CSV table of C-alpha atoms and ligand atoms in Angstrom, one decimal:
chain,number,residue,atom,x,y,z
A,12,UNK,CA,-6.3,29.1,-0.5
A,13,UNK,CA,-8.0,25.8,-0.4
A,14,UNK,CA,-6.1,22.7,-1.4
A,15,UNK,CA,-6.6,20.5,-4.0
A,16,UNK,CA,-6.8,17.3,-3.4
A,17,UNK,CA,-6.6,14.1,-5.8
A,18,UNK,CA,-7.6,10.7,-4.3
A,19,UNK,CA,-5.8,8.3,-6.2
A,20,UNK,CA,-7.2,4.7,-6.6
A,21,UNK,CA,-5.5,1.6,-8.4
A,22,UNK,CA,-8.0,-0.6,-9.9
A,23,UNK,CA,-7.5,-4.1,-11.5
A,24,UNK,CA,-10.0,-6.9,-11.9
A,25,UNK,CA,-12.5,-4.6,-9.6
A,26,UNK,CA,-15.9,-4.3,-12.1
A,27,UNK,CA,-18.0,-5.9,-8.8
A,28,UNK,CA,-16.3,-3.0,-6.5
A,29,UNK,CA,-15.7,0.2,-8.0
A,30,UNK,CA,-19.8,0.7,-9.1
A,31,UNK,CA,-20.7,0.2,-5.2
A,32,UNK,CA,-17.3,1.8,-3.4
A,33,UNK,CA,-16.9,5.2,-6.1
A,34,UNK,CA,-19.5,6.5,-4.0
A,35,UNK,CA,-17.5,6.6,-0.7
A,36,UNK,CA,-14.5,8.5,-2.8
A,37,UNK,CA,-17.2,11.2,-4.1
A,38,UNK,CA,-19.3,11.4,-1.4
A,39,UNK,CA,-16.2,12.5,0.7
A,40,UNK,CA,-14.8,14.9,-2.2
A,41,UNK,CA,-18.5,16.9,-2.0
A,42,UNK,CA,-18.3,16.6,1.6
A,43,UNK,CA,-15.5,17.9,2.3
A,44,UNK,CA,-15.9,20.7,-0.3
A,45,UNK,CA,-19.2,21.2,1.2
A,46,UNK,CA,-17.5,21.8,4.1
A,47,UNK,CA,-15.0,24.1,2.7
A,48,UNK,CA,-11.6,22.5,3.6
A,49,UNK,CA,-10.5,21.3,0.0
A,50,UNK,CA,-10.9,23.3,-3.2
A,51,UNK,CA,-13.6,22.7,-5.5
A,52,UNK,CA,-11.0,20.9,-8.3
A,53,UNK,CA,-10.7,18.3,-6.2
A,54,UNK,CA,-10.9,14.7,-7.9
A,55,UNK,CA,-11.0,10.9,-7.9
A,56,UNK,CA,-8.3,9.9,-9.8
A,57,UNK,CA,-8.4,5.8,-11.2
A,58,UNK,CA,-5.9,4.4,-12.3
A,59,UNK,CA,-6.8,1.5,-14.3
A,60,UNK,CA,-3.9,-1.2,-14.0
A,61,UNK,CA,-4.3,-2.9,-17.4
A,62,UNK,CA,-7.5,-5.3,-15.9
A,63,UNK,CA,-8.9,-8.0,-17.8
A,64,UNK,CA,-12.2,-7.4,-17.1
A,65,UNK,CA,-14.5,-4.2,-17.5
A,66,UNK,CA,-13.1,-2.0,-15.0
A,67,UNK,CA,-12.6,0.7,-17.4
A,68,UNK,CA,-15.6,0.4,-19.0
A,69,UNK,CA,-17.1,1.1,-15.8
A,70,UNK,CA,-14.4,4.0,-15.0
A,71,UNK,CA,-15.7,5.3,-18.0
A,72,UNK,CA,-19.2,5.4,-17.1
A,73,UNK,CA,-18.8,6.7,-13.9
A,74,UNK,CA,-16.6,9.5,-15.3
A,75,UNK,CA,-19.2,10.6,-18.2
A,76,UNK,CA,-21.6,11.1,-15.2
A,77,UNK,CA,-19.4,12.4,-12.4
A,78,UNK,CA,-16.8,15.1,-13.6
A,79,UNK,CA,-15.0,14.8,-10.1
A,80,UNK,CA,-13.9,11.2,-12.1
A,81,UNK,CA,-11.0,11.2,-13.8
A,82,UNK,CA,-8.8,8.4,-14.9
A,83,UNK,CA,-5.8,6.5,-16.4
A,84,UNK,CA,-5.6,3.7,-17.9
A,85,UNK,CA,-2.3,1.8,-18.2
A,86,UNK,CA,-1.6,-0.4,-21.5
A,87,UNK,CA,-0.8,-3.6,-19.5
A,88,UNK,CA,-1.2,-4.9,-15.6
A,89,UNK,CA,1.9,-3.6,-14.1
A,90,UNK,CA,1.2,-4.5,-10.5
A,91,UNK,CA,-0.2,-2.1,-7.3
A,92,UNK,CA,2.8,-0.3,-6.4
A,93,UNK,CA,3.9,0.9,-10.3
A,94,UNK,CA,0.1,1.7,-11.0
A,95,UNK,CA,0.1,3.8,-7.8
A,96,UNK,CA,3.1,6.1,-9.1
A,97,UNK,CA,1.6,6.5,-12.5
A,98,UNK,CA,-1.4,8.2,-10.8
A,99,UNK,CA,0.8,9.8,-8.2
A,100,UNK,CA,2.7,11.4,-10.8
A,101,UNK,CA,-0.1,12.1,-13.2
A,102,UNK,CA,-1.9,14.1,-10.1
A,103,UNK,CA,1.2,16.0,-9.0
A,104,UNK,CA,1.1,18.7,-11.2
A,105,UNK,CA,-2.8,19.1,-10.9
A,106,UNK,CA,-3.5,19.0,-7.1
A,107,UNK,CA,-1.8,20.4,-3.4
A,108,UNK,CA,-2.1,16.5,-2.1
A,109,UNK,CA,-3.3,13.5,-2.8
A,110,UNK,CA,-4.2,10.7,-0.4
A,111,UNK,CA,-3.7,7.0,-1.9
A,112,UNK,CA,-6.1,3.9,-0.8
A,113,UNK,CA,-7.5,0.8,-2.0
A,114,UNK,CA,-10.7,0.7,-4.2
A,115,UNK,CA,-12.1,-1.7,-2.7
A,116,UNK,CA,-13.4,0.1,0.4
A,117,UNK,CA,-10.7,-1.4,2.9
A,118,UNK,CA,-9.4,1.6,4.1
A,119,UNK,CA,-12.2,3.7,6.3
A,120,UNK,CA,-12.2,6.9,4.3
A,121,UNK,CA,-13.0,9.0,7.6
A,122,UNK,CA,-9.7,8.7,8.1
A,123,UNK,CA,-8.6,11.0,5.1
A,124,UNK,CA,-10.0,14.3,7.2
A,125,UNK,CA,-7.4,14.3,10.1
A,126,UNK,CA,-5.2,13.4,7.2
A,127,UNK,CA,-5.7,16.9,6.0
A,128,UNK,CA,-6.1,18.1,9.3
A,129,UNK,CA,-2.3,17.1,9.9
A,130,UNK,CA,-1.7,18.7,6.3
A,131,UNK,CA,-2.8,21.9,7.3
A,132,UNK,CA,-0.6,21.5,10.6
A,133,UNK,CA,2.4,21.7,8.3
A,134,UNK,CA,3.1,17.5,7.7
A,135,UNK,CA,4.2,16.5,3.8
A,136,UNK,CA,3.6,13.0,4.6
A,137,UNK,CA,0.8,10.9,6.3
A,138,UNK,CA,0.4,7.5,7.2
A,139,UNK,CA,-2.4,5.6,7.5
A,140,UNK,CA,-1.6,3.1,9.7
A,141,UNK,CA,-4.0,0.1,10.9
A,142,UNK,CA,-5.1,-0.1,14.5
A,143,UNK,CA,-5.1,-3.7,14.3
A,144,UNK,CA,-5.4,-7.0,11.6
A,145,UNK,CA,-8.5,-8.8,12.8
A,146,UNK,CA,-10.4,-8.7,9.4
A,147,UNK,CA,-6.6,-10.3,8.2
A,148,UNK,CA,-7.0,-14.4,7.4
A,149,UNK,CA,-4.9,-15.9,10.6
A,150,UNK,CA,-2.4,-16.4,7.6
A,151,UNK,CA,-2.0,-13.4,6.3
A,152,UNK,CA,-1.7,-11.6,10.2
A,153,UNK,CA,1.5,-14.1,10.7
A,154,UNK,CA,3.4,-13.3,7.4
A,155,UNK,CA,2.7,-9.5,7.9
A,156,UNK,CA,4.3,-9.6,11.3
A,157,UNK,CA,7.2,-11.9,10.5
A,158,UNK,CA,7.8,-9.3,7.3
A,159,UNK,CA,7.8,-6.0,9.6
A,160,UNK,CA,10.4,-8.1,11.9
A,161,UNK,CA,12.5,-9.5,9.3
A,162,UNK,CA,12.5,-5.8,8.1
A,163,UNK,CA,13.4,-4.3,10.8
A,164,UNK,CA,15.9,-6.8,12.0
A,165,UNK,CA,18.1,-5.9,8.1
A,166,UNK,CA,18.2,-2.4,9.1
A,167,UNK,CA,14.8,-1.2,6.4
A,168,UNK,CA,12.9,1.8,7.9
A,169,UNK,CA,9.6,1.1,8.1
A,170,UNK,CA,5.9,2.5,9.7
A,171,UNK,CA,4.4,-1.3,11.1
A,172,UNK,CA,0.8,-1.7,9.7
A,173,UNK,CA,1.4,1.1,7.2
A,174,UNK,CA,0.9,-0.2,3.2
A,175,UNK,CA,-0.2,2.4,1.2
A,176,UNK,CA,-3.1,4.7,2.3
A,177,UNK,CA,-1.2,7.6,2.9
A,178,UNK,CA,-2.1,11.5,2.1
A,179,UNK,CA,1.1,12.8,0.4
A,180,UNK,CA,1.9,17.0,-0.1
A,181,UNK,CA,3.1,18.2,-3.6
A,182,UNK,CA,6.5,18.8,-2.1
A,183,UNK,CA,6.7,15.4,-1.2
A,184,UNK,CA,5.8,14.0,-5.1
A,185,UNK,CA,7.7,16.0,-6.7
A,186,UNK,CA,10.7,14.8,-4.3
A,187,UNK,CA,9.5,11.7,-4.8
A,188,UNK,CA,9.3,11.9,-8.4
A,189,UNK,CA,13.5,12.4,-8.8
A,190,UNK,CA,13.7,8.4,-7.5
A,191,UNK,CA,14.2,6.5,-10.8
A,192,UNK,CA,14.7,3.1,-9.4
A,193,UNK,CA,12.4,0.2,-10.8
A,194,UNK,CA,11.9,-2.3,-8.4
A,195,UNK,CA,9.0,-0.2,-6.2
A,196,UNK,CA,8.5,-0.3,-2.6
A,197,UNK,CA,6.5,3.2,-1.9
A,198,UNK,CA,6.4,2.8,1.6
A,199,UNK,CA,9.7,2.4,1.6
A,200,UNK,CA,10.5,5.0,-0.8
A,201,UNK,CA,8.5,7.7,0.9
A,202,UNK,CA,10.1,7.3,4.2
A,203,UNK,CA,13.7,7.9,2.1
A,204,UNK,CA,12.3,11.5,1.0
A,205,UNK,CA,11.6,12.5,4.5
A,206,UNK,CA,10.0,15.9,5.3
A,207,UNK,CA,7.8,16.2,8.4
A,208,UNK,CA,5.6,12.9,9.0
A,209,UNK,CA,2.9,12.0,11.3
A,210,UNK,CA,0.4,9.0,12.0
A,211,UNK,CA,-3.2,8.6,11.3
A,212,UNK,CA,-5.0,5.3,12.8
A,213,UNK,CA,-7.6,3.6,11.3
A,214,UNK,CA,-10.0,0.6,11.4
A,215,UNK,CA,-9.3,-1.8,7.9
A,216,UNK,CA,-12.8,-3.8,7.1
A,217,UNK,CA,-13.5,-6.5,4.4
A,218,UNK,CA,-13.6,-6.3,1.2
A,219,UNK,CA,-17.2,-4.4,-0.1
A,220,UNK,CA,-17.1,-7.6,-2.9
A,221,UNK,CA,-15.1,-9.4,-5.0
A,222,UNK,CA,-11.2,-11.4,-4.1
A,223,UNK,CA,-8.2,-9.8,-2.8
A,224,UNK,CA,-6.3,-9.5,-6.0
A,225,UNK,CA,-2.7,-9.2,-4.2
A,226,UNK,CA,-2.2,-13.0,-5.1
A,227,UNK,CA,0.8,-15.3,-2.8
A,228,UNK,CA,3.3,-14.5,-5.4
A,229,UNK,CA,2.5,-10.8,-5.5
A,230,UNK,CA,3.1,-10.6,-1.9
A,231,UNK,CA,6.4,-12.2,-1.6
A,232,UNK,CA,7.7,-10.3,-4.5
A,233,UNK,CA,6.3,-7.3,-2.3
A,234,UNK,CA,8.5,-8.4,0.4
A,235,UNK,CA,11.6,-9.2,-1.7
A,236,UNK,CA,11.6,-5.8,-3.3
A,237,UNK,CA,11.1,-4.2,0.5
A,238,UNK,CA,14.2,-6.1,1.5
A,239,UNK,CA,16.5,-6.2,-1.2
A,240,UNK,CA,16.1,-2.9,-2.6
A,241,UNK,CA,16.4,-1.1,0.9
A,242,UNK,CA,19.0,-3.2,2.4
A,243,UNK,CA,22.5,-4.7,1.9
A,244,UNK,CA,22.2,-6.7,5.3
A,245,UNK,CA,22.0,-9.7,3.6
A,246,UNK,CA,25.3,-9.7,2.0
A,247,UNK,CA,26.6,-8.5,5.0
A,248,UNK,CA,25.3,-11.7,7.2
A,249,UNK,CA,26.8,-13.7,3.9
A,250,UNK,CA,30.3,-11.9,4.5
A,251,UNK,CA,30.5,-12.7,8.5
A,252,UNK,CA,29.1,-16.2,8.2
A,253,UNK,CA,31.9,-16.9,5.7
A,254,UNK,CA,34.5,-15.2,7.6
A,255,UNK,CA,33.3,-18.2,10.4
A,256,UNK,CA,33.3,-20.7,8.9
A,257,UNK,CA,36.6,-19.8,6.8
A,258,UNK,CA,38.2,-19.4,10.8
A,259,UNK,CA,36.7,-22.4,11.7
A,260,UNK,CA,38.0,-24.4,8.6
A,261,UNK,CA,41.7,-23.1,9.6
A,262,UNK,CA,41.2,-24.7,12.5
A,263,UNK,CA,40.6,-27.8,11.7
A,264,UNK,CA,43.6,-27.7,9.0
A,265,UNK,CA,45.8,-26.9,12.1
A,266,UNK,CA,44.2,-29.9,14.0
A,267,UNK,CA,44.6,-32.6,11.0
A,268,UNK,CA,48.3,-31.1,10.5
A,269,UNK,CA,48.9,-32.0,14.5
A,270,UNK,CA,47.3,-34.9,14.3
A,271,UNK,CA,49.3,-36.1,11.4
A,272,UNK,CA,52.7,-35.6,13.0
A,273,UNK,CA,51.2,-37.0,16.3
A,274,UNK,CA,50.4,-40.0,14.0
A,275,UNK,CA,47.1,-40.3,15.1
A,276,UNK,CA,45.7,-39.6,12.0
A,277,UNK,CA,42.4,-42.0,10.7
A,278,UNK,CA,41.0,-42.4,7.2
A,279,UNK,CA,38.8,-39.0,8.0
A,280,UNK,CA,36.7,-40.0,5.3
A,281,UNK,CA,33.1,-39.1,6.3
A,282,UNK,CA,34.7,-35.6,8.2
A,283,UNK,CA,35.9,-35.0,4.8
A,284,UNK,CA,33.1,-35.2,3.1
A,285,UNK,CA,30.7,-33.4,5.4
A,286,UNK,CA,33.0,-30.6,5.6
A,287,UNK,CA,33.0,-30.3,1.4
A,288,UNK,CA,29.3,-30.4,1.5
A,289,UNK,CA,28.7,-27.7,4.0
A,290,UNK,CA,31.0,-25.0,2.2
A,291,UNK,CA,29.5,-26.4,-0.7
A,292,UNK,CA,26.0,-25.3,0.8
A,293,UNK,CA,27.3,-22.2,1.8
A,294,UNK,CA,29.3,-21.1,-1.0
A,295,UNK,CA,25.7,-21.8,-3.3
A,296,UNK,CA,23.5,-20.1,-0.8
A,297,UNK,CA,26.1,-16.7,-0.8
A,298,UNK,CA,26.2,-17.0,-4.8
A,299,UNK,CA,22.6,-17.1,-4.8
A,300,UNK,CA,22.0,-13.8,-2.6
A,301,UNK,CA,24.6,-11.9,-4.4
A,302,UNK,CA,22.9,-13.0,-7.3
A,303,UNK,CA,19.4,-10.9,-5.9
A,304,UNK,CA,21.6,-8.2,-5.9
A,305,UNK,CA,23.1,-8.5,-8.9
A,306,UNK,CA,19.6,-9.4,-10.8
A,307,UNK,CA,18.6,-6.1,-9.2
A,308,UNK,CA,21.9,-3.8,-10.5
A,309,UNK,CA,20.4,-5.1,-14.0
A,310,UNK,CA,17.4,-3.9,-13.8
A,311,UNK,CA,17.8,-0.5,-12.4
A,312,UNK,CA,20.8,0.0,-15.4
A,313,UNK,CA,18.1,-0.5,-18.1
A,314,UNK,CA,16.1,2.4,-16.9
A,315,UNK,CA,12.6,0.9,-18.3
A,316,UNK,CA,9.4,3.0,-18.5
A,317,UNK,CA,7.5,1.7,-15.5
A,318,UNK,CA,4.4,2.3,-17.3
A,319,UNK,CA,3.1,3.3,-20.2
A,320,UNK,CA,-0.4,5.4,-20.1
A,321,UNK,CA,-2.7,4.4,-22.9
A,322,UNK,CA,-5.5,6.4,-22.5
A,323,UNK,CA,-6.9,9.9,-20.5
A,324,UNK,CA,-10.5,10.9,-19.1
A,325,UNK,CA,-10.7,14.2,-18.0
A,326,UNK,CA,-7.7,14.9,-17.1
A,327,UNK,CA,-6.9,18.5,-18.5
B,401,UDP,N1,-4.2,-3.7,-7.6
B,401,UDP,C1,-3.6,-3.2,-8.7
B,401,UDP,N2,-2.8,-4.0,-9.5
B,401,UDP,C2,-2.5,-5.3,-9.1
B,401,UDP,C3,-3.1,-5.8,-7.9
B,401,UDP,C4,-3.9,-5.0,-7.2
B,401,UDP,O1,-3.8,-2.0,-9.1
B,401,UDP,O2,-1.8,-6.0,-9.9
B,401,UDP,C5,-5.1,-2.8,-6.8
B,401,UDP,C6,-6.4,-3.4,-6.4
B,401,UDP,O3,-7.4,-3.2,-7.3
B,401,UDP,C7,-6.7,-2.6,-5.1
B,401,UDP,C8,-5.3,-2.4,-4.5
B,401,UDP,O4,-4.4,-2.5,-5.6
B,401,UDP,O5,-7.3,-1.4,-5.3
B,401,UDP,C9,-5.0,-3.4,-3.4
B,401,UDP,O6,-5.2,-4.7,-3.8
B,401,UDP,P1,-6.1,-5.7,-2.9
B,401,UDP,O7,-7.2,-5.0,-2.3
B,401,UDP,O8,-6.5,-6.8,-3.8
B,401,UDP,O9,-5.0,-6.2,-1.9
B,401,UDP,P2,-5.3,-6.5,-0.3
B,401,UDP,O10,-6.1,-5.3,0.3
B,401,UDP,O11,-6.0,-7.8,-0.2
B,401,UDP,O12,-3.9,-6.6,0.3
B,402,MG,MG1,-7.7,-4.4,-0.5
């Protein structure tokens, strides 16, 4: 049997994209059903993540004239990653796979056929990972690479180059489905429910129009969530640095003690002082990372609804 598959596209602030880049997501549907690979029920699934502007107006429209267009609408912005789930999780119990990418025409859709081609050899999961960041502002290249070290160097599994165009088996979602935790990292996430994995490489272009909408504070927020809910390193680096300095400090209480009965001690006054501001700094910084932590254990206790859908378009 042919497989269904769901594309599933987050959308926010994108009325100058989507009219021009739905194309490339329905021209590949019919193309590919054309060509016989993927069932007929195949769809373009947006999710509409609570925009400001008239993205779902334009959703809408597309949809009345294109019944391979389906959509949700969440009831407030809720950022990429929780707006990807919701259509994830909408499209699981409708479709065989479903490959996730960027509206704005980013990721070279081309790729999504030896996707599918690596589905059909038996892989649950498949990243799309980027040959290289050249169309990346020189900025945006450097902070991606020191991420993927710091990363890796705490111990977080991760595919370098790989955000979130990725094809994704109905095994997989529903195993990824049983992960209740709030503070999403996908990437990070989907490497966690394992099954067999592969690689798919791909050019990333510009932007078709309009601004990146992953804003500065979006992106370290991104990367705090990637480290601090994958990773305990932090604490651990904490723990040995204190253990240090704590050795060191004894130490020194065994040389002022010596010196003392040597009577050779001086008015240590500025020692003193340094040494009470450095544990000081120490002791602050070690509260404030246990803190993340902590922060985080909140969070995930409360068990919040990441989203809440507000409205459907063919999706029965
Ligand atoms: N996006 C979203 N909610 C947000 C921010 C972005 O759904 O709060 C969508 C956006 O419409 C796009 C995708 O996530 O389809 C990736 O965002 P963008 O292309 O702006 O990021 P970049 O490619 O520049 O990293
Ligand atoms: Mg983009």
């Amino acid at each position: 049997m042919k497989p269904i598959l769901y594309f599933v596209v987050p959308c926010y602030n994108e009325q100058e994209v989507l009219p021009v880049s739905y194309r490339l997501f329905t021209d590949k549907l019919s193309s590919l059903v054309g060509l016989g690979v993927i069932s007929d029920k195949s769809r373009v699934l947006f999710v509409d993540d609570g925009s400001r502007d008239n993205t779902y107006a334009v959703i809408k429209e597309l949809a009345e004239k294109n019944s391979m267009i389906c959509a949700l609408k969440l009831s407030r912005n809720r950022g990429h990653q929780n707006a990807l789930l919701a259509g994830l999780m909408a499209a699981k119990d409708r479709c065989d796979i479903t490959v996730s990418l960027d509206c704005d025409g980013q990721d070279d859709i081309n790729a999504t056929d030896e996707m599918i081609k690596q589905y059909l050899d038996g892989c649950d999961i498949v990243y799309g990972v980027r040959k290289n960041r050249k169309t990346d502002s020189p900025f945006k290249r450097r902070s991606a690479n020191l991420f993927y070290k710091l990363l890796n160097a705490m111990g977080a599994e991760t595919v370098k180059n790989h955000a979130d165009y990725r094809l994704l088996s109905r095994r997989a979602l529903e195993a990824l489905s049983h992960y209740k935790e709030v503070n999403l990292y996908l990437r990070g996430m989907v490497s966690l429910v394992g099954f067999k994995s592969t690689c798919v490489y791909y050019d990333r272009t510009s932007r078709i129009a309009g601004e990146s909408k992953y804003t500065l504070g979006k992106m370290v927020s991104l990367a705090l969530d990637g480290i601090t809910s994958f990773t305990v390193k932090p604490i651990r680096i904490i723990t040995a640095v204190g253990f240090i300095i704590a050795m060191i400090s004894f130490i020194g209480i065994i040389w002022s003690v010596i010196a003392h009965f040597v009577g050779d001690a001086v008015s240590g006054w500025a020692s003193t002082v340094a040494i009470i501001c450095f544990l000081g700094g120490i002791q602050i910084l070690s509260i404030g990372i246990i803190g993340e932590y902590i922060g985080k254990i909140y969070l995930e206790t409360k068990h919040r609804p990441r989203y809440t859908v507000e409205q459907e378009i063919n999706m029965d």
